[in-house]
Coordinates of C-alpha atoms and ligand atoms in Angstrom, one line a residue:
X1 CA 7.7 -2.5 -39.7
X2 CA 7.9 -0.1 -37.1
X3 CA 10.7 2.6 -36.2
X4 CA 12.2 3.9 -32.3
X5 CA 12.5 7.7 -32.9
X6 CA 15.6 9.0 -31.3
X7 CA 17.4 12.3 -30.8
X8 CA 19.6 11.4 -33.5
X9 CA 19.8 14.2 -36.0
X10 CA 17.0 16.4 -34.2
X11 CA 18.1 19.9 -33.6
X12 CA 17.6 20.7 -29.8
X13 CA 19.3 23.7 -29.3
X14 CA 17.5 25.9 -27.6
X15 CA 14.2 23.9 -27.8
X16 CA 12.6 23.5 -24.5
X17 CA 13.0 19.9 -23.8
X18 CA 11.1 17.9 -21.5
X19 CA 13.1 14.7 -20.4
X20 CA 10.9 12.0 -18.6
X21 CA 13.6 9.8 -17.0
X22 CA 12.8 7.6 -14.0
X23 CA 15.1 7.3 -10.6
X24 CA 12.6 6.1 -8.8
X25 CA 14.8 4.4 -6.4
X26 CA 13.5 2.0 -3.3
X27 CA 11.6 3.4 -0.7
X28 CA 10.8 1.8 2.7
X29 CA 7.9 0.6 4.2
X30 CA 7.3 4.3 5.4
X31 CA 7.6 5.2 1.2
X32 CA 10.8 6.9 1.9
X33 CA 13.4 6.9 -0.6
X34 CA 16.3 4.3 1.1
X35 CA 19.7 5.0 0.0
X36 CA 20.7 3.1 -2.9
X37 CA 19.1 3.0 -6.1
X38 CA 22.2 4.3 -7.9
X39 CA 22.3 2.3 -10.8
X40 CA 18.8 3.8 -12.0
X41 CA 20.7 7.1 -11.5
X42 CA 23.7 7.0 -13.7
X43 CA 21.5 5.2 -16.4
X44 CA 19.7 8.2 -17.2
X45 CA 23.1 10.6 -17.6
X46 CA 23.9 9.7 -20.9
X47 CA 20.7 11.7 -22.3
X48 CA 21.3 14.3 -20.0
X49 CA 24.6 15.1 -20.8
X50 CA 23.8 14.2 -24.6
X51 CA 21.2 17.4 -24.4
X52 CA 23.1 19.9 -22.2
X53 CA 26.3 19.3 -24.7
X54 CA 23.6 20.0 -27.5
X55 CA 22.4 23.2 -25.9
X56 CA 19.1 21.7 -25.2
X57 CA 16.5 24.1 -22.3
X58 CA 16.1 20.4 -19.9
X59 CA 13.2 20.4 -17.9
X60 CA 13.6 17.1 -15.9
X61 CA 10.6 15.4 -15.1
X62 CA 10.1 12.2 -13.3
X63 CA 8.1 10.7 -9.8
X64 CA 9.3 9.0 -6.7
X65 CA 7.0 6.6 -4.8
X66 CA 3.0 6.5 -4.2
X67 CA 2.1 9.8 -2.8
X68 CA -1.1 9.0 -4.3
X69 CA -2.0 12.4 -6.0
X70 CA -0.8 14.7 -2.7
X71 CA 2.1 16.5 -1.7
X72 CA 4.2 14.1 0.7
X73 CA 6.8 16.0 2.2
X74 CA 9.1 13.0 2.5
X75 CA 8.9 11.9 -1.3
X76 CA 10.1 15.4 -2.6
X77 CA 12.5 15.2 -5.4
X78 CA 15.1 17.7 -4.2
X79 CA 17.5 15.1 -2.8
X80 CA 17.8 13.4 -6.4
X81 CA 18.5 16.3 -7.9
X82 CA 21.3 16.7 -5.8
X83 CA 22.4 13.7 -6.8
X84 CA 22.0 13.9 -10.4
X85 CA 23.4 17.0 -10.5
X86 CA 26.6 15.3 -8.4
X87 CA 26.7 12.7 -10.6
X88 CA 26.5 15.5 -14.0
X89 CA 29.0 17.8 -12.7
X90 CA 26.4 20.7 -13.6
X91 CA 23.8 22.5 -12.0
X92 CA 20.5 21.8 -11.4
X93 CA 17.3 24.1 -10.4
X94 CA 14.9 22.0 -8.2
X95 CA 11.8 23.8 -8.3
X96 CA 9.2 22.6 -5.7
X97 CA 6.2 22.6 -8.2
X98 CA 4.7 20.0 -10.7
X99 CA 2.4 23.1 -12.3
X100 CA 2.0 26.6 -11.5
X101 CA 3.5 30.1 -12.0
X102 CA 6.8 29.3 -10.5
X103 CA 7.5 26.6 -12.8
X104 CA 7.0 28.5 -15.9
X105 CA 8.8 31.6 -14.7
X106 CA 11.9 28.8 -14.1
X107 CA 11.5 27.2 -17.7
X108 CA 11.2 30.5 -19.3
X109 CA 14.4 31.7 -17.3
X110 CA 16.0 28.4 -19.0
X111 CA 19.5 29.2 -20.7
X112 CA 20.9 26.9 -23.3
X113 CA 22.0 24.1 -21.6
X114 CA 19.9 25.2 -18.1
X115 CA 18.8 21.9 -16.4
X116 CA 15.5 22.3 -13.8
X117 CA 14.0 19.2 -12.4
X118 CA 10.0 19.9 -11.2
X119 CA 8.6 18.3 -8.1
X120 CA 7.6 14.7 -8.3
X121 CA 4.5 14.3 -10.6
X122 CA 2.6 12.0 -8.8
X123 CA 2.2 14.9 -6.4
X124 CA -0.4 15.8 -9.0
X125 CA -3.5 13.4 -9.4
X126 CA -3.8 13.5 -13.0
X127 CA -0.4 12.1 -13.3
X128 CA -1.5 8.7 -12.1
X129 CA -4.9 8.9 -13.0
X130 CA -3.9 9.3 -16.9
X131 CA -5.8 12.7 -17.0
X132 CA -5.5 14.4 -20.5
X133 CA -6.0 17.9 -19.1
X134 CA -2.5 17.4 -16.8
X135 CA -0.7 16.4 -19.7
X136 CA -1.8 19.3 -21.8
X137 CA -0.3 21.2 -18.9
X138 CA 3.2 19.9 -19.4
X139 CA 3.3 20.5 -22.5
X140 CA 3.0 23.8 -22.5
X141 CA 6.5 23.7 -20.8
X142 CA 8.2 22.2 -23.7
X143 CA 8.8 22.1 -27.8
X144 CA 9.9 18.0 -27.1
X145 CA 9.8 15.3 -25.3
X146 CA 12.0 12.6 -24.4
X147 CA 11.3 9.4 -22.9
X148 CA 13.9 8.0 -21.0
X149 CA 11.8 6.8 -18.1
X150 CA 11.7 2.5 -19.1
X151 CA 10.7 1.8 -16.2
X152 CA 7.6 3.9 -16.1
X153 CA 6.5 3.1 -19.3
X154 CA 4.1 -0.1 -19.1
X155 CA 2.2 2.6 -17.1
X156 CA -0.5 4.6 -19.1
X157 CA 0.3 7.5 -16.5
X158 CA 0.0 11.0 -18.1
X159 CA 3.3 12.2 -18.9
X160 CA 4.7 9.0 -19.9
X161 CA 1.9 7.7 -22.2
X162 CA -0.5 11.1 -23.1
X163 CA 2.7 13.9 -22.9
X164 CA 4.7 12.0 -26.1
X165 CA 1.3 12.3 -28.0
X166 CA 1.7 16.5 -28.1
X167 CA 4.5 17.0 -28.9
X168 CA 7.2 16.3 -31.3
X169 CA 8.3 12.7 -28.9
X170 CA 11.5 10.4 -29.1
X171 CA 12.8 7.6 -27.1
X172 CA 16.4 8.6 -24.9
X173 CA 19.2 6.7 -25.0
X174 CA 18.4 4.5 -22.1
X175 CA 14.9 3.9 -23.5
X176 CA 16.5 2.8 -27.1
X177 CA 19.3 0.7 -25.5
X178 CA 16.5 -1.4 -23.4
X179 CA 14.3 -1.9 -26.0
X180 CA 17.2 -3.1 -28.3
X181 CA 18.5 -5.8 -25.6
X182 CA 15.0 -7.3 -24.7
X183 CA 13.7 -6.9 -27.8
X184 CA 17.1 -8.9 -29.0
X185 CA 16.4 -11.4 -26.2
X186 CA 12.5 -12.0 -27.2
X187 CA 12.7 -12.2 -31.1
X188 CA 16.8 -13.1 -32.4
X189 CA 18.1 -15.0 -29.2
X190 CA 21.4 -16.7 -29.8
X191 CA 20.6 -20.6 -29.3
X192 CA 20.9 -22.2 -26.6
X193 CA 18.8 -19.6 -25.0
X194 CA 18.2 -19.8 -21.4
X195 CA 15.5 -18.6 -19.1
X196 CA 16.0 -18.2 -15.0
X197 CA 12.9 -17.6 -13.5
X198 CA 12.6 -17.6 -9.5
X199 CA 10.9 -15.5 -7.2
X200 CA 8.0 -15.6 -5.1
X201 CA 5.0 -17.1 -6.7
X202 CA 4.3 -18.8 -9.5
X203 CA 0.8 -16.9 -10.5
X204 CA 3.0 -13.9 -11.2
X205 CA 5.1 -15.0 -13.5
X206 CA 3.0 -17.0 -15.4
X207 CA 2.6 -14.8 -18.2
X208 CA 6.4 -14.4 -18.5
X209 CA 6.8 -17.9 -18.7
X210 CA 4.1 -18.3 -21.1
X211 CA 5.6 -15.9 -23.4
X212 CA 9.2 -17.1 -22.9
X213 CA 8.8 -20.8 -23.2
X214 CA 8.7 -21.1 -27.0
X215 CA 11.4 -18.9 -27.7
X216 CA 14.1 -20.5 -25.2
X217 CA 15.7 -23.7 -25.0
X218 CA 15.5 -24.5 -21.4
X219 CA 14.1 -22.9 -18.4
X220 CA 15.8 -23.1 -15.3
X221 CA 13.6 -22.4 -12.2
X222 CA 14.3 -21.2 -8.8
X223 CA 12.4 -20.0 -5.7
X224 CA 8.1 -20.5 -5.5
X225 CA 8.5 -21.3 -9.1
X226 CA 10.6 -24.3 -8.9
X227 CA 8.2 -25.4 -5.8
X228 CA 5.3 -25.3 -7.7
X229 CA 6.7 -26.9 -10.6
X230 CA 8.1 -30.0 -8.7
X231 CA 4.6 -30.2 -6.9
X232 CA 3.5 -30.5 -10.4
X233 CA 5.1 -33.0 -11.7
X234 CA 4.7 -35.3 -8.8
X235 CA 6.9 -34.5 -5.6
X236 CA 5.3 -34.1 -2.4
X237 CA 6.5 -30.6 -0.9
X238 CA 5.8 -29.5 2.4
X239 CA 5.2 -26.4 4.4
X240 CA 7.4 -24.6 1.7
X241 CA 6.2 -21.7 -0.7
X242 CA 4.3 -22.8 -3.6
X243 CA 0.7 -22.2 -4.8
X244 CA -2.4 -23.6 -2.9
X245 CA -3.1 -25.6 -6.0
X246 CA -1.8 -25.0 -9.5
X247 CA -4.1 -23.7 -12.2
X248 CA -4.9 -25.4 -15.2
X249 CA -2.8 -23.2 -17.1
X250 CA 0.1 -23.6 -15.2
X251 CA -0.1 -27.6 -15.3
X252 CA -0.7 -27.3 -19.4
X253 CA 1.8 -24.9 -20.0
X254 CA 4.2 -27.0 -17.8
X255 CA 3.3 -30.1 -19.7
X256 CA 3.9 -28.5 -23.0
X257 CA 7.3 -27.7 -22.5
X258 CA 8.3 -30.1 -20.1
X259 CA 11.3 -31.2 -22.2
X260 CA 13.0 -27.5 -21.6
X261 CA 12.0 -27.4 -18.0
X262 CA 15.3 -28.9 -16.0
X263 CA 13.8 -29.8 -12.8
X264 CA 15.4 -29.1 -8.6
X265 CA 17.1 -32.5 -7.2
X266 CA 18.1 -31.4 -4.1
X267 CA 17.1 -28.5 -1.9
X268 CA 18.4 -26.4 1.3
X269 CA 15.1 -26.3 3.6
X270 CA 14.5 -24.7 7.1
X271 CA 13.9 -27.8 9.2
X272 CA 11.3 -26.6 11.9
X273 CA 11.4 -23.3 11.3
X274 CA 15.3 -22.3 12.1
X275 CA 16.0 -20.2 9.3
X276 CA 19.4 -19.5 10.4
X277 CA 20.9 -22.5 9.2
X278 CA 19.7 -24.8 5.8
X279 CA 19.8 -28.3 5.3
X280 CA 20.4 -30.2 2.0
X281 CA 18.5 -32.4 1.3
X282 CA 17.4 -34.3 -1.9
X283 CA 13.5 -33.6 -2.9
X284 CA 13.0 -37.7 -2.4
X285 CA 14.0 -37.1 1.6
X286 CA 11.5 -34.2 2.0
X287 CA 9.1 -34.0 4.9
X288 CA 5.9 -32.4 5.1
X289 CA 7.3 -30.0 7.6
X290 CA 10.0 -29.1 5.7
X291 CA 10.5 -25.6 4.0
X292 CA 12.1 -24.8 1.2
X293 CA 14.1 -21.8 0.6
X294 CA 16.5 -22.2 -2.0
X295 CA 17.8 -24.6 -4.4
X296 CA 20.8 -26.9 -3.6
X297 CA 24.5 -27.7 -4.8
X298 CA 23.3 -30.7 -6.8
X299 CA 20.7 -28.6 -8.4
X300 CA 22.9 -25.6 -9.3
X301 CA 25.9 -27.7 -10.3
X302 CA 23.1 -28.6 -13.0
X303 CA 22.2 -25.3 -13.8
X304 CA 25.6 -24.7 -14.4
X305 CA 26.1 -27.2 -17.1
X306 CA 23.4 -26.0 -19.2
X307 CA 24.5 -22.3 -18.6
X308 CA 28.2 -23.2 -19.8
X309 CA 27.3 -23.6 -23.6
X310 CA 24.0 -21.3 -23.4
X311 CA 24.5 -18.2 -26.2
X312 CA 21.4 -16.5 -24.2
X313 CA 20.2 -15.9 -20.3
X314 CA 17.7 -14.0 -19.1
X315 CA 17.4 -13.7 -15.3
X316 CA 14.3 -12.6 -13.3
X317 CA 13.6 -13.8 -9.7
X318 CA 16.3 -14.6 -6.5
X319 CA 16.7 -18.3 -6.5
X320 CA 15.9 -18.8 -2.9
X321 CA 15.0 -16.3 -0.2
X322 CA 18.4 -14.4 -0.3
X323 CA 17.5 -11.9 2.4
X324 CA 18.5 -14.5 4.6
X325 CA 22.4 -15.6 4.5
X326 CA 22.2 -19.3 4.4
X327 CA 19.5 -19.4 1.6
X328 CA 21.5 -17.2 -0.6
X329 CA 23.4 -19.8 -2.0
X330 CA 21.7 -20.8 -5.3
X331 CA 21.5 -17.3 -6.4
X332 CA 24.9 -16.6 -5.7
X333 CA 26.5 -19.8 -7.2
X334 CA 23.9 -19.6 -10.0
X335 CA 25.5 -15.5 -10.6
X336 CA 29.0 -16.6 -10.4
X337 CA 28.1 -19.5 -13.5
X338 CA 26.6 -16.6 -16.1
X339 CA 29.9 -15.0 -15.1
X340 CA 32.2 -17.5 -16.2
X341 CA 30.0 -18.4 -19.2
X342 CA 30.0 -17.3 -22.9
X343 CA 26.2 -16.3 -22.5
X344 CA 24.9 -12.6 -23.5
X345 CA 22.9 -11.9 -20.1
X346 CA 20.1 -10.1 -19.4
X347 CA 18.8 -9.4 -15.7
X348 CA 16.2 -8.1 -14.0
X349 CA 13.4 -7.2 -11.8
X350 CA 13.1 -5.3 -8.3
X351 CA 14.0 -7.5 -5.7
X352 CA 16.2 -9.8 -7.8
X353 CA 18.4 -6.6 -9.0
X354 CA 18.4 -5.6 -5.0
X355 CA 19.7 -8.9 -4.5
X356 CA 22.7 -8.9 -6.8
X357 CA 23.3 -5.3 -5.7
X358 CA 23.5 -6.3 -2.1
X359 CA 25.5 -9.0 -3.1
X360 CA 27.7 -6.8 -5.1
X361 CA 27.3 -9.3 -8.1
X362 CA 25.6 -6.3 -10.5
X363 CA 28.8 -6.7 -13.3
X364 CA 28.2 -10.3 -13.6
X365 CA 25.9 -9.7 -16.2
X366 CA 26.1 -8.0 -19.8
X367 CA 22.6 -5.9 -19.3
X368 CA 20.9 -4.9 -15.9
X369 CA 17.4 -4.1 -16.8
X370 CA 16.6 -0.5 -15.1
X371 CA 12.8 -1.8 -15.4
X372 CA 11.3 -4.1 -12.8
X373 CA 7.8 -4.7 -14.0
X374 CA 8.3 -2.6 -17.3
X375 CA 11.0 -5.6 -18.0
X376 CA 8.6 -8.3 -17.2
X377 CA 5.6 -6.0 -18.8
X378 CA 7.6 -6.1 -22.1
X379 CA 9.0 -9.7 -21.5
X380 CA 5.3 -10.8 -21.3
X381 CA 4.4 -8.8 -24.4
X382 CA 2.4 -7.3 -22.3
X383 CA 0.9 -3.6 -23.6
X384 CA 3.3 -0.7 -22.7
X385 CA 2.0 2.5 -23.0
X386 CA 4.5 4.5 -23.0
X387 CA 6.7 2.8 -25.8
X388 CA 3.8 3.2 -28.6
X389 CA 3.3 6.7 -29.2
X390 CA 7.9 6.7 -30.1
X391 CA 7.1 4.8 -33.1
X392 CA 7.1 5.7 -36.4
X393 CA 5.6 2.7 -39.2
X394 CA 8.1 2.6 -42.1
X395 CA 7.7 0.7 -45.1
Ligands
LIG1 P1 11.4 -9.7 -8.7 O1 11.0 -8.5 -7.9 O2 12.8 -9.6 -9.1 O3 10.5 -9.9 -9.9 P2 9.9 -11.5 -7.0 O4 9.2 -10.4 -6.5 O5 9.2 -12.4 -7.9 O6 11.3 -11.0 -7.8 O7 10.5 -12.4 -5.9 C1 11.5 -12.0 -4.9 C2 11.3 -12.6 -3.6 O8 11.2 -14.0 -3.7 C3 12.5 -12.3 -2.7 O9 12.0 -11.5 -1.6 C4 12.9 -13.7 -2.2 O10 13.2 -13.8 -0.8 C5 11.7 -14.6 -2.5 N1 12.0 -16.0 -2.6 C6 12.7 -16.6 -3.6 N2 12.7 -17.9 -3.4 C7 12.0 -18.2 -2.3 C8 11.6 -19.3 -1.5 N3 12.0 -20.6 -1.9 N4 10.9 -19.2 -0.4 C9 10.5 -17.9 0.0 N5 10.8 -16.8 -0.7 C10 11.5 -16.9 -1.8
LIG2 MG1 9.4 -8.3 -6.5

C-alpha cells in the first residue's frame, strides 16, 4: 500500500515553499501562448490560496512552451502571472530569472504570505534535460515542495521528478484530486463503465485502449479510431483517416474484446473533398473516395443508449474532426448524452478539452482532466515520474 502526501497538517508558515504548478496554456504554431487556457489557471488557485492563507514564503515555479533550453522572449512567464495574480486577488513578484542572484535576493525578501513566480524553467537546459545539478539549484530556494503541476508530471524533467527528491515533497490539491478521480476510474469504476476514445490515429492510443479494455464494459469509438476498427473487422473504407495497415496488436487486442467494442453504422463523410458540408451515409454505401470525418446520428443515437445506464465514462479524443462545423456533430451530440446521463465523467486530453471549450460544453462533465498526455500517461499505466517520489509505503 502506498500513501499521496499532502499539505494536510504540515506546518508552512514561514517555510520557503516551492510550488510547481503547471499553466501551460496553448501556444501557436509560432510557440506563443494563445489566449485561453483558463481552466488550467484557476485549477491551480486552490493551493495557492491554501499556502498564502497558511502564511507559506510561495516561490511559484512552472514552464510555458518548448524554448528548448534558451531564453525566448515570447514564452516569458510575466503575462501569467498577471493573470494568476488577477485571478488570486494578491500580488505577485515576477522575477525574470530561473537561477541567479536576483532570484535569491527576491526569495530571501519573501514575507509570510509573499508570492514570486521565476521565469519559465525550460529557459534553463537542465530543466528538460533532467539534470541533477539544476535541481539542486532550486532547492536551495526552498524548505518544501509542492507538486501541483499534473500535467507535467509523466515528464522526468528536473524540477518535477529530481526537485521532490530534496526536499521534504507533497502532492497539491490539484495533484491529489486528479490522482483520486483517475485512479477511481482505472481501479473501483462504477459498472457499466464506459470508454470514449476518438481522435487521430489509432497507434497512439493503443496503449490506452490496451490498458482500459478489461476494466470497462464497453468502448465506444470515434474519429481514426473508429476507422481503423471498422477496417478491421471487415468494412471497406476509403480515402478516410485510418492506419496504413493495422498491427497485429491492434487486430488481437480488438478481437479480444470485441464483445465491448460497439461498432459505427453510419457516418458523415466529405464526398470529393468538400469539407464544408457532410453527408450521411451508412458504412455499407461507402465509396473508396469517400472520407470520413465524424460519426453519424444512427451511430450516436447508439452511443447514447449505452451511455444512459453507464455508472462510468471516460472521454479522450473529438469524435470527428470538430475544427470543422459540419463534422462536429458526433462530439457534440455524444457531450450533450454524458450530460443528461447518471454517469460520473471523466474527460480529457489537449485537443479534445479545446474542443469542448470551444464548444462551450466544459460543465458537461463531472471531472475535466488538466493533463493531456499526463492523463493518458497515467490512463496507460504508463511510468510518471513525477508522481513517485509523493509516496510514502504504509503498512
Ligand atoms: P487529444 O489531444 O484530445 O488526445 P487527439 O490528438 O488524439 O486528441 O485527436 C484530436 C484530433 O483528431 C482533432 O484535431 C480532430 O480533428 C481529429 N479527428 C477526429 N476524428 C477525425 C476524423 N474522422 N478525421 C480526421 N481527423 C479527426
Ligand atoms: Mg492531441
Amino acid at each position: 500500500m502506498r500513501r499521496l502526501r499532502t499539505l494536510q497538517g504540515v506546518a508552512v508558515r514561514g517555510k520557503r515553499v516551492l510550488t510547481r504548478i503547471d499553466c501551460n496554456v496553448a501556444v501557436d504554431d509560432d510557440g506563443r501562448p494563445v489566449a485561453g487556457g483558463q481552466q488550467r489557471l484557476e485549477a491551480v488557485i486552490p493551493t495557492i490560496r491554501d499556502l498564502h492563507q497558511r502564511g507559506a514564503r510561495i516561490v511559484l515555479l512552472l514552464h510555458l512552451g518548448r524554448p528548448g533550453g534558451k531564453v525566448v522572449e515570447g514564452l516569458r512567464v510575466d503575462d501569467l502571472a498577471r493573470r494568476l495574480s488577477l485571478l488570486l486577488g494578491v500580488p505577485i513578484q515576477y522575477v525574470p530569472e530561473v537561477c541567479g542572484p536576483s532570484v535569491r535576493e527576491a526569495v530571501d525578501h519573501l514575507g509570510e504570505s509573499d508570492i514570486v513566480m521565476l521565469e519559465n524553467l525550460r529557459f534553463e537546459p537542465g530543466e528538460e534535460a533532467g539534470h541533477e545539478d539544476f535541481a539542486r539549484e532550486l532547492a536551495l530556494l526552498g524548505d518544501l515542495y509542492v507538486n501541483d503541476a499534473f500535467g507535467a508530471s509523466h515528464r522526468a524533467h528536473a524540477s518535477v521528478s529530481i526537485l521532490p527528491k530534496l526536499l521534504p515533497s507533497y502532492a497539491g490539491q490539484l495533484l491529489a484530486r486528479e490522482i483520486a478521480v483517475l485512479s477511481g476510474v482505472l481501479e473501483r469504476p462504477a459498472h457499466p463503465a464506459v470508454a470514449i476514445v476518438g481522435g487521430v490515429k489509432l497507434e497512439t492510443k493503443l496503449r490506452l485502449l490496451a490498458n482500459l479494455l478489461p476494466r470497462v464494459d464497453h468502448l465506444l469509438p470515434g474519429g481514426g479510431i473508429a476507422n481503423t476498427l471498422l477496417v478491421i473487422s471487415g468494412a471497406s473504407l476509403g480515402g478516410g483517416l485510418r492506419e496504413r495497415e493495422p498491427s497485429a496488436e491492434i487486430r488481437s487486442l480488438f478481437a479480444a474484446h470485441r464483445s465491448k467494442v460497439l461498432l459505427p453504422t453510419d457516418v458523415r463523410v466529405a464526398r470529393g473533398g468538400d469539407t464544408s458540408r457532410a453527408l450521411v451515409l451508412p458504412v455499407s454505401a461507402l465509396r473508396s473516395t469517400d472520407t470520413v470525418l465524424d460519426l453519424g446520428p444512427g451511430t450516436t443515437a447508439a452511443y447514447c443508449r449505452v451511455l444512459r445506464s453507464a455508472r462510468t465514462c471516460v472521454w479522450n479524443g473529438p469524435l470527428g474532426r470538430f475544427e470543422l462545423p459540419a463534422f462536429a456533430e458526433a462530439t457534440r451530440d455524444v457531450a450533450r448524452c454524458v450530460r443528461a446521463s447518471e454517469t460520473f465523467s471523466v474527460v480529457g486530453g489537449g485537443d479534445t478539452v479545446r474542443a469542448f471549450t470551444e464548444m462551450d460544453l466544459l460543465d458537461h462533465f463531472d471531472h475535466v482532466s488538466t493533463g493531456g498526455g499526463a492523463m493518458l500517461a497515467f490512463l496507460e499505466a504508463a511510468p510518471m515520474p513525477g508522481l513517485e517520489p509523493l509516496y510514502d509505503k504504509v503498512h
